Amino acid sequence: MRVYNFSAGPSVLPEEVLTEVQSEMLDYHGSGMSVTEMSHRGKWFSEIAASAEQGLRDLLNIGDDYHVIFVQGGASTQFEAVPLNLLGKNNKADYVVTGNFAKKAFKEAGKYGDIRLAASSEEAKFTYIPKLTAKDFRQDAEYVHITSNNTIFGTHYTKLPDTGGIKLVADMSSDILSKEIDVHDYAVIYAGAQKNIAPAGVTIVIARKDIVDNDQSLPYCPTMLKWATQAKEHSLYNTPPCFSIYVADLVFKYLKKIGGVKAMAKLDEEKAAMLYDYIDNSKLFHNYVAKEDRSVMNVPFVTGNLDLDAKFVKEAEAAGLVSLKGHKLVGGMRASIYNAMPVDGVRKLIEFMKKFERENA
Ligand SMILES: *Cc1c(COP(=O)(O)O)cnc(C)c1O
């Protein structure tokens, strides 16, 4: 039996895509083998890789002025790849720290250059997004790094910081494809796939061509981490995470079929609004995030009583609503309601919360 899986990542995938993967597992399109078994340089996989890249380009309206590459190592490897690829000309970058992953990115970058903490919301346990203007950044910084959605703390940017023209780099691991964006607002976007796109293993990098092609990487940037290497070889410099790219391609096709990012964003907004609305009217559950900065993807909530929180997680699991335990840094509960979480899953969760509230009032 399938459960409703609220895991923060790896997370739920569209059932339709999983069924398709299952049906193609033994014999992909008459090849007589599964995608996991075939050469990454053969005809079958070449088509999949090209289709995945085009699919993402179509969904996010990415033009010819950007490279789209598929790499390994997770978003965490990009915490290092970003400074390694960008700090060769001017060794300065500014970071906005709005959560644990943002903090890790800031810390890794510190190994490679003059990295400044432009702003942080840590003093308030990352419950809000600092509102920043151009004067908060060094105007000679090479780039400003942000984390668009904070997976653990449940906040997101509703408006991008005004950097005064400095290049913006964003970790979009937990909200890519959940809302329409203008890629031109960013110099670089990166995202691990395991939240909104595919099984863990592939990471997406969308980077402005002029930056990548006019190499501004640090001289000791490892070949494998250099975006130019992967761009030149169309993500096939070495063996790519074939299976994850294949599933990503299917997810992109699925998203297109249901109306693209615009339709997905509407559904995501509806799901989040339903859940926050119930929590705000509940006497038992609370969400401590600044209302205007609340994430549409990750919804943390608490009862204020540790035993009751544990009871909730246990009983929810027995009711088929799994992985609701909050991150250890926050405690309580967290419902990750990514793209692939059906509206019905959120309805079931709310019904369960209502019942739990009545029984434990
Ligand atoms: C999950 C996550 C990461 C870490 O991703 P890995 O692929 O495990 O390295 C980084 N940033 C954000 C915003 C995330 O949600």
PDB file of C-alpha atoms in Angstrom, residues 35-267:
ATOM      1  CA  VAL A  35      18.105   2.370 -18.421  1.00  0.00           C
ATOM      2  CA  THR A  36      20.341   1.399 -15.478  1.00  0.00           C
ATOM      3  CA  GLU A  37      22.133  -1.136 -17.671  1.00  0.00           C
ATOM      4  CA  MET A  38      22.839   0.763 -20.869  1.00  0.00           C
ATOM      5  CA  SER A  39      25.853   2.756 -22.036  1.00  0.00           C
ATOM      6  CA  HIS A  40      25.628   6.439 -21.271  1.00  0.00           C
ATOM      7  CA  ARG A  41      27.105   7.062 -24.729  1.00  0.00           C
ATOM      8  CA  GLY A  42      24.632   4.871 -26.603  1.00  0.00           C
ATOM      9  CA  LYS A  43      21.662   6.014 -28.664  1.00  0.00           C
ATOM     10  CA  TRP A  44      19.046   5.342 -26.010  1.00  0.00           C
ATOM     11  CA  PHE A  45      20.626   7.292 -23.203  1.00  0.00           C
ATOM     12  CA  SER A  46      21.792  10.132 -25.454  1.00  0.00           C
ATOM     13  CA  GLU A  47      18.152  10.712 -26.339  1.00  0.00           C
ATOM     14  CA  ILE A  48      17.117  10.645 -22.684  1.00  0.00           C
ATOM     15  CA  ALA A  49      19.824  13.147 -21.673  1.00  0.00           C
ATOM     16  CA  ALA A  50      18.946  15.536 -24.495  1.00  0.00           C
ATOM     17  CA  SER A  51      15.260  15.254 -23.707  1.00  0.00           C
ATOM     18  CA  ALA A  52      15.837  15.922 -19.988  1.00  0.00           C
ATOM     19  CA  GLU A  53      17.829  19.054 -20.747  1.00  0.00           C
ATOM     20  CA  GLN A  54      15.209  20.297 -23.193  1.00  0.00           C
ATOM     21  CA  GLY A  55      12.428  19.450 -20.741  1.00  0.00           C
ATOM     22  CA  LEU A  56      13.955  21.616 -18.028  1.00  0.00           C
ATOM     23  CA  ARG A  57      14.648  24.389 -20.535  1.00  0.00           C
ATOM     24  CA  ASP A  58      10.997  24.359 -21.633  1.00  0.00           C
ATOM     25  CA  LEU A  59       9.602  24.291 -18.096  1.00  0.00           C
ATOM     26  CA  LEU A  60      11.717  27.189 -16.815  1.00  0.00           C
ATOM     27  CA  ASN A  61      11.952  29.091 -20.095  1.00  0.00           C
ATOM     28  CA  ILE A  62      15.728  28.806 -20.139  1.00  0.00           C
ATOM     29  CA  GLY A  63      17.198  30.366 -23.263  1.00  0.00           C
ATOM     30  CA  ASP A  64      20.369  29.792 -25.202  1.00  0.00           C
ATOM     31  CA  ASP A  65      22.242  32.214 -22.974  1.00  0.00           C
ATOM     32  CA  TYR A  66      22.359  29.619 -20.164  1.00  0.00           C
ATOM     33  CA  HIS A  67      24.039  26.243 -19.842  1.00  0.00           C
ATOM     34  CA  VAL A  68      21.973  23.478 -18.247  1.00  0.00           C
ATOM     35  CA  ILE A  69      24.104  20.696 -16.830  1.00  0.00           C
ATOM     36  CA  PHE A  70      23.455  17.537 -14.846  1.00  0.00           C
ATOM     37  CA  VAL A  71      26.148  16.654 -12.320  1.00  0.00           C
ATOM     38  CA  GLN A  72      26.710  14.421  -9.300  1.00  0.00           C
ATOM     39  CA  GLY A  73      27.602  15.151  -5.708  1.00  0.00           C
ATOM     40  CA  GLY A  74      24.378  16.735  -4.524  1.00  0.00           C
ATOM     41  CA  ALA A  75      23.755  20.373  -3.746  1.00  0.00           C
ATOM     42  CA  SER A  76      26.435  20.112  -1.056  1.00  0.00           C
ATOM     43  CA  THR A  77      29.156  19.665  -3.674  1.00  0.00           C
ATOM     44  CA  GLN A  78      27.910  22.829  -5.355  1.00  0.00           C
ATOM     45  CA  PHE A  79      28.535  24.676  -2.062  1.00  0.00           C
ATOM     46  CA  GLU A  80      32.190  24.315  -3.118  1.00  0.00           C
ATOM     47  CA  ALA A  81      31.737  24.338  -6.888  1.00  0.00           C
ATOM     48  CA  VAL A  82      30.135  27.806  -6.727  1.00  0.00           C
ATOM     49  CA  PRO A  83      33.167  29.617  -5.269  1.00  0.00           C
ATOM     50  CA  LEU A  84      35.580  27.390  -7.239  1.00  0.00           C
ATOM     51  CA  ASN A  85      33.907  28.364 -10.505  1.00  0.00           C
ATOM     52  CA  LEU A  86      33.271  32.019  -9.789  1.00  0.00           C
ATOM     53  CA  LEU A  87      36.037  33.468  -7.633  1.00  0.00           C
ATOM     54  CA  GLY A  88      38.892  33.399 -10.155  1.00  0.00           C
ATOM     55  CA  LYS A  89      38.586  37.055 -11.157  1.00  0.00           C
ATOM     56  CA  ASN A  90      37.526  38.795  -7.999  1.00  0.00           C
ATOM     57  CA  ASN A  91      37.953  36.818  -4.834  1.00  0.00           C
ATOM     58  CA  LYS A  92      34.950  38.297  -3.003  1.00  0.00           C
ATOM     59  CA  ALA A  93      31.434  37.029  -2.428  1.00  0.00           C
ATOM     60  CA  ASP A  94      28.588  37.854  -0.042  1.00  0.00           C
ATOM     61  CA  TYR A  95      26.320  35.251   1.541  1.00  0.00           C
ATOM     62  CA  VAL A  96      22.863  35.466   3.082  1.00  0.00           C
ATOM     63  CA  VAL A  97      22.436  32.819   5.755  1.00  0.00           C
ATOM     64  CA  THR A  98      18.792  31.863   6.235  1.00  0.00           C
ATOM     65  CA  GLY A  99      19.137  28.275   7.382  1.00  0.00           C
ATOM     66  CA  ASN A 100      21.371  25.292   7.882  1.00  0.00           C
ATOM     67  CA  PHE A 101      22.153  24.650   4.213  1.00  0.00           C
ATOM     68  CA  ALA A 102      22.841  28.347   3.620  1.00  0.00           C
ATOM     69  CA  LYS A 103      25.221  28.260   6.566  1.00  0.00           C
ATOM     70  CA  LYS A 104      27.023  25.252   5.148  1.00  0.00           C
ATOM     71  CA  ALA A 105      27.344  26.972   1.760  1.00  0.00           C
ATOM     72  CA  PHE A 106      28.783  30.056   3.483  1.00  0.00           C
ATOM     73  CA  LYS A 107      31.232  27.974   5.470  1.00  0.00           C
ATOM     74  CA  GLU A 108      32.502  26.008   2.461  1.00  0.00           C
ATOM     75  CA  ALA A 109      32.959  29.160   0.387  1.00  0.00           C
ATOM     76  CA  GLY A 110      35.073  30.617   3.186  1.00  0.00           C
ATOM     77  CA  LYS A 111      37.845  28.194   2.250  1.00  0.00           C
ATOM     78  CA  TYR A 112      38.264  29.780  -1.162  1.00  0.00           C
ATOM     79  CA  GLY A 113      38.133  33.534  -0.821  1.00  0.00           C
ATOM     80  CA  ASP A 114      37.066  36.685   0.958  1.00  0.00           C
ATOM     81  CA  ILE A 115      33.562  35.628   1.912  1.00  0.00           C
ATOM     82  CA  ARG A 116      31.368  37.976   3.909  1.00  0.00           C
ATOM     83  CA  LEU A 117      28.208  37.238   5.840  1.00  0.00           C
ATOM     84  CA  ALA A 118      25.891  39.911   4.414  1.00  0.00           C
ATOM     85  CA  ALA A 119      22.954  38.980   6.631  1.00  0.00           C
ATOM     86  CA  SER A 120      21.667  36.159   8.783  1.00  0.00           C
ATOM     87  CA  SER A 121      18.418  35.309  10.541  1.00  0.00           C
ATOM     88  CA  GLU A 122      20.078  32.858  12.902  1.00  0.00           C
ATOM     89  CA  GLU A 123      19.455  35.117  15.924  1.00  0.00           C
ATOM     90  CA  ALA A 124      15.739  34.406  15.444  1.00  0.00           C
ATOM     91  CA  LYS A 125      16.275  30.679  14.799  1.00  0.00           C
ATOM     92  CA  PHE A 126      15.907  31.260  11.065  1.00  0.00           C
ATOM     93  CA  THR A 127      12.192  32.048  11.303  1.00  0.00           C
ATOM     94  CA  TYR A 128      12.312  34.866   8.760  1.00  0.00           C
ATOM     95  CA  ILE A 129      14.074  36.085   5.612  1.00  0.00           C
ATOM     96  CA  PRO A 130      16.107  39.304   6.053  1.00  0.00           C
ATOM     97  CA  LYS A 131      14.890  42.119   3.789  1.00  0.00           C
ATOM     98  CA  LEU A 132      17.963  43.369   1.967  1.00  0.00           C
ATOM     99  CA  THR A 133      18.887  46.182  -0.360  1.00  0.00           C
ATOM    100  CA  ALA A 134      21.951  46.978  -2.456  1.00  0.00           C
ATOM    101  CA  LYS A 135      23.735  48.659   0.456  1.00  0.00           C
ATOM    102  CA  ASP A 136      23.783  45.389   2.373  1.00  0.00           C
ATOM    103  CA  PHE A 137      26.217  43.984  -0.178  1.00  0.00           C
ATOM    104  CA  ARG A 138      29.767  44.892  -1.125  1.00  0.00           C
ATOM    105  CA  GLN A 139      29.425  46.410  -4.540  1.00  0.00           C
ATOM    106  CA  ASP A 140      32.648  44.776  -5.684  1.00  0.00           C
ATOM    107  CA  ALA A 141      31.524  41.286  -4.649  1.00  0.00           C
ATOM    108  CA  GLU A 142      31.573  38.788  -7.509  1.00  0.00           C
ATOM    109  CA  TYR A 143      28.263  37.264  -6.450  1.00  0.00           C
ATOM    110  CA  VAL A 144      25.622  37.095  -3.729  1.00  0.00           C
ATOM    111  CA  HIS A 145      24.528  33.635  -2.610  1.00  0.00           C
ATOM    112  CA  ILE A 146      21.025  32.873  -1.330  1.00  0.00           C
ATOM    113  CA  THR A 147      19.016  29.748  -0.499  1.00  0.00           C
ATOM    114  CA  SER A 148      15.618  30.291  -2.102  1.00  0.00           C
ATOM    115  CA  ASN A 149      13.738  27.874   0.158  1.00  0.00           C
ATOM    116  CA  ASN A 150      14.919  26.790   3.594  1.00  0.00           C
ATOM    117  CA  THR A 151      13.982  23.155   3.822  1.00  0.00           C
ATOM    118  CA  ILE A 152      14.555  22.696   7.552  1.00  0.00           C
ATOM    119  CA  PHE A 153      13.122  25.970   8.858  1.00  0.00           C
ATOM    120  CA  GLY A 154      10.242  26.410   6.407  1.00  0.00           C
ATOM    121  CA  THR A 155      10.941  29.871   5.012  1.00  0.00           C
ATOM    122  CA  HIS A 156      11.353  31.132   1.478  1.00  0.00           C
ATOM    123  CA  TYR A 157      12.027  34.309  -0.458  1.00  0.00           C
ATOM    124  CA  THR A 158       8.908  35.892  -1.889  1.00  0.00           C
ATOM    125  CA  LYS A 159      10.972  38.717  -3.357  1.00  0.00           C
ATOM    126  CA  LEU A 160      14.616  38.516  -4.378  1.00  0.00           C
ATOM    127  CA  PRO A 161      17.080  40.799  -2.592  1.00  0.00           C
ATOM    128  CA  ASP A 162      18.091  43.867  -4.570  1.00  0.00           C
ATOM    129  CA  THR A 163      21.806  43.217  -5.040  1.00  0.00           C
ATOM    130  CA  GLY A 164      22.421  46.423  -6.960  1.00  0.00           C
ATOM    131  CA  GLY A 165      23.407  44.435 -10.024  1.00  0.00           C
ATOM    132  CA  ILE A 166      25.728  41.912  -8.385  1.00  0.00           C
ATOM    133  CA  LYS A 167      25.295  38.414  -9.792  1.00  0.00           C
ATOM    134  CA  LEU A 168      22.849  36.293  -7.843  1.00  0.00           C
ATOM    135  CA  VAL A 169      23.520  32.611  -7.147  1.00  0.00           C
ATOM    136  CA  ALA A 170      20.672  30.547  -5.693  1.00  0.00           C
ATOM    137  CA  ASP A 171      20.419  27.116  -4.112  1.00  0.00           C
ATOM    138  CA  MET A 172      16.938  26.057  -5.266  1.00  0.00           C
ATOM    139  CA  SER A 173      17.168  22.451  -4.125  1.00  0.00           C
ATOM    140  CA  SER A 174      13.852  22.421  -2.314  1.00  0.00           C
ATOM    141  CA  ASP A 175      11.664  24.679  -4.446  1.00  0.00           C
ATOM    142  CA  ILE A 176      12.817  24.429  -8.041  1.00  0.00           C
ATOM    143  CA  LEU A 177       9.859  23.973 -10.411  1.00  0.00           C
ATOM    144  CA  SER A 178       7.347  24.928  -7.711  1.00  0.00           C
ATOM    145  CA  LYS A 179       6.969  28.483  -8.949  1.00  0.00           C
ATOM    146  CA  GLU A 180       7.581  30.479 -12.066  1.00  0.00           C
ATOM    147  CA  ILE A 181      10.910  32.283 -12.117  1.00  0.00           C
ATOM    148  CA  ASP A 182      12.741  34.536 -14.517  1.00  0.00           C
ATOM    149  CA  VAL A 183      16.031  32.754 -15.000  1.00  0.00           C
ATOM    150  CA  HIS A 184      17.592  36.083 -15.998  1.00  0.00           C
ATOM    151  CA  ASP A 185      17.362  37.207 -12.357  1.00  0.00           C
ATOM    152  CA  TYR A 186      20.111  34.686 -11.606  1.00  0.00           C
ATOM    153  CA  ALA A 187      23.671  34.112 -12.759  1.00  0.00           C
ATOM    154  CA  VAL A 188      23.595  30.556 -11.414  1.00  0.00           C
ATOM    155  CA  ILE A 189      20.874  28.290 -10.053  1.00  0.00           C
ATOM    156  CA  TYR A 190      21.631  24.876  -8.631  1.00  0.00           C
ATOM    157  CA  ALA A 191      19.447  22.184  -7.136  1.00  0.00           C
ATOM    158  CA  GLY A 192      19.769  18.644  -5.873  1.00  0.00           C
ATOM    159  CA  ALA A 193      17.076  16.562  -7.536  1.00  0.00           C
ATOM    160  CA  GLN A 194      15.758  14.565  -4.620  1.00  0.00           C
ATOM    161  CA  LYS A 195      13.129  17.064  -3.452  1.00  0.00           C
ATOM    162  CA  ASN A 196      11.163  18.129  -6.506  1.00  0.00           C
ATOM    163  CA  ILE A 197      12.658  16.308  -9.459  1.00  0.00           C
ATOM    164  CA  ALA A 198      14.048  12.794  -9.281  1.00  0.00           C
ATOM    165  CA  PRO A 199      15.782  10.165  -7.148  1.00  0.00           C
ATOM    166  CA  ALA A 200      18.924  11.381  -5.360  1.00  0.00           C
ATOM    167  CA  GLY A 201      22.059  11.315  -7.455  1.00  0.00           C
ATOM    168  CA  VAL A 202      21.665  14.111  -9.942  1.00  0.00           C
ATOM    169  CA  THR A 203      22.138  17.820  -9.323  1.00  0.00           C
ATOM    170  CA  ILE A 204      21.073  20.467 -11.774  1.00  0.00           C
ATOM    171  CA  VAL A 205      23.152  23.550 -12.543  1.00  0.00           C
ATOM    172  CA  ILE A 206      21.769  26.370 -14.667  1.00  0.00           C
ATOM    173  CA  ALA A 207      24.554  28.870 -15.324  1.00  0.00           C
ATOM    174  CA  ARG A 208      24.930  31.915 -17.547  1.00  0.00           C
ATOM    175  CA  LYS A 209      26.974  30.968 -20.605  1.00  0.00           C
ATOM    176  CA  ASP A 210      29.071  34.142 -20.643  1.00  0.00           C
ATOM    177  CA  ILE A 211      30.313  33.356 -17.123  1.00  0.00           C
ATOM    178  CA  VAL A 212      31.060  29.692 -17.749  1.00  0.00           C
ATOM    179  CA  ASP A 213      32.549  30.167 -21.208  1.00  0.00           C
ATOM    180  CA  ASN A 214      34.823  33.039 -20.125  1.00  0.00           C
ATOM    181  CA  ASP A 215      36.260  30.786 -17.474  1.00  0.00           C
ATOM    182  CA  GLN A 216      36.547  32.636 -14.164  1.00  0.00           C
ATOM    183  CA  SER A 217      37.231  29.564 -12.076  1.00  0.00           C
ATOM    184  CA  LEU A 218      39.994  29.323  -9.514  1.00  0.00           C
ATOM    185  CA  PRO A 219      43.164  27.745 -10.972  1.00  0.00           C
ATOM    186  CA  TYR A 220      42.882  24.730  -8.679  1.00  0.00           C
ATOM    187  CA  CYS A 221      39.187  24.074  -9.376  1.00  0.00           C
ATOM    188  CA  PRO A 222      38.945  20.287  -9.855  1.00  0.00           C
ATOM    189  CA  THR A 223      38.092  19.287 -13.432  1.00  0.00           C
ATOM    190  CA  MET A 224      35.064  17.377 -12.192  1.00  0.00           C
ATOM    191  CA  LEU A 225      33.659  20.415 -10.400  1.00  0.00           C
ATOM    192  CA  LYS A 226      34.243  22.811 -13.261  1.00  0.00           C
ATOM    193  CA  TRP A 227      30.956  23.718 -14.926  1.00  0.00           C
ATOM    194  CA  ALA A 228      32.800  24.415 -18.204  1.00  0.00           C
ATOM    195  CA  THR A 229      33.923  20.769 -18.344  1.00  0.00           C
ATOM    196  CA  GLN A 230      30.387  19.471 -18.046  1.00  0.00           C
ATOM    197  CA  ALA A 231      28.911  22.130 -20.332  1.00  0.00           C
ATOM    198  CA  LYS A 232      31.392  21.339 -23.085  1.00  0.00           C
ATOM    199  CA  GLU A 233      30.644  17.629 -22.828  1.00  0.00           C
ATOM    200  CA  HIS A 234      26.840  18.030 -22.473  1.00  0.00           C
ATOM    201  CA  SER A 235      27.002  16.505 -18.981  1.00  0.00           C
ATOM    202  CA  LEU A 236      28.696  13.384 -20.356  1.00  0.00           C
ATOM    203  CA  TYR A 237      32.302  14.114 -19.359  1.00  0.00           C
ATOM    204  CA  ASN A 238      32.187  10.991 -17.212  1.00  0.00           C
ATOM    205  CA  THR A 239      29.408   8.542 -16.391  1.00  0.00           C
ATOM    206  CA  PRO A 240      26.435  10.634 -15.338  1.00  0.00           C
ATOM    207  CA  PRO A 241      23.783   9.491 -12.826  1.00  0.00           C
ATOM    208  CA  CYS A 242      21.840   7.882 -15.686  1.00  0.00           C
ATOM    209  CA  PHE A 243      18.886   6.531 -13.760  1.00  0.00           C
ATOM    210  CA  SER A 244      18.186   9.820 -11.963  1.00  0.00           C
ATOM    211  CA  ILE A 245      18.413  11.760 -15.229  1.00  0.00           C
ATOM    212  CA  TYR A 246      15.990   9.311 -16.825  1.00  0.00           C
ATOM    213  CA  VAL A 247      13.454   9.766 -14.019  1.00  0.00           C
ATOM    214  CA  ALA A 248      13.993  13.549 -14.142  1.00  0.00           C
ATOM    215  CA  ASP A 249      13.119  13.449 -17.832  1.00  0.00           C
ATOM    216  CA  LEU A 250       9.875  11.617 -17.042  1.00  0.00           C
ATOM    217  CA  VAL A 251       9.044  14.095 -14.257  1.00  0.00           C
ATOM    218  CA  PHE A 252       9.625  17.014 -16.635  1.00  0.00           C
ATOM    219  CA  LYS A 253       7.305  15.392 -19.203  1.00  0.00           C
ATOM    220  CA  TYR A 254       4.723  14.815 -16.496  1.00  0.00           C
ATOM    221  CA  LEU A 255       4.913  18.453 -15.368  1.00  0.00           C
ATOM    222  CA  LYS A 256       4.482  19.650 -18.936  1.00  0.00           C
ATOM    223  CA  LYS A 257       1.450  17.423 -19.318  1.00  0.00           C
ATOM    224  CA  ILE A 258      -0.297  18.844 -16.255  1.00  0.00           C
ATOM    225  CA  GLY A 259       0.220  22.415 -17.446  1.00  0.00           C
ATOM    226  CA  GLY A 260       3.822  23.254 -16.627  1.00  0.00           C
ATOM    227  CA  VAL A 261       5.241  25.228 -13.723  1.00  0.00           C
ATOM    228  CA  LYS A 262       2.346  27.670 -13.705  1.00  0.00           C
ATOM    229  CA  ALA A 263      -0.240  24.947 -13.070  1.00  0.00           C
ATOM    230  CA  MET A 264       2.072  23.245 -10.559  1.00  0.00           C
ATOM    231  CA  ALA A 265       2.602  26.514  -8.668  1.00  0.00           C
ATOM    232  CA  LYS A 266      -1.142  27.025  -8.368  1.00  0.00           C
ATOM    233  CA  LEU A 267      -1.604  23.561  -6.872  1.00  0.00           C
TER     234      LEU A 267
END
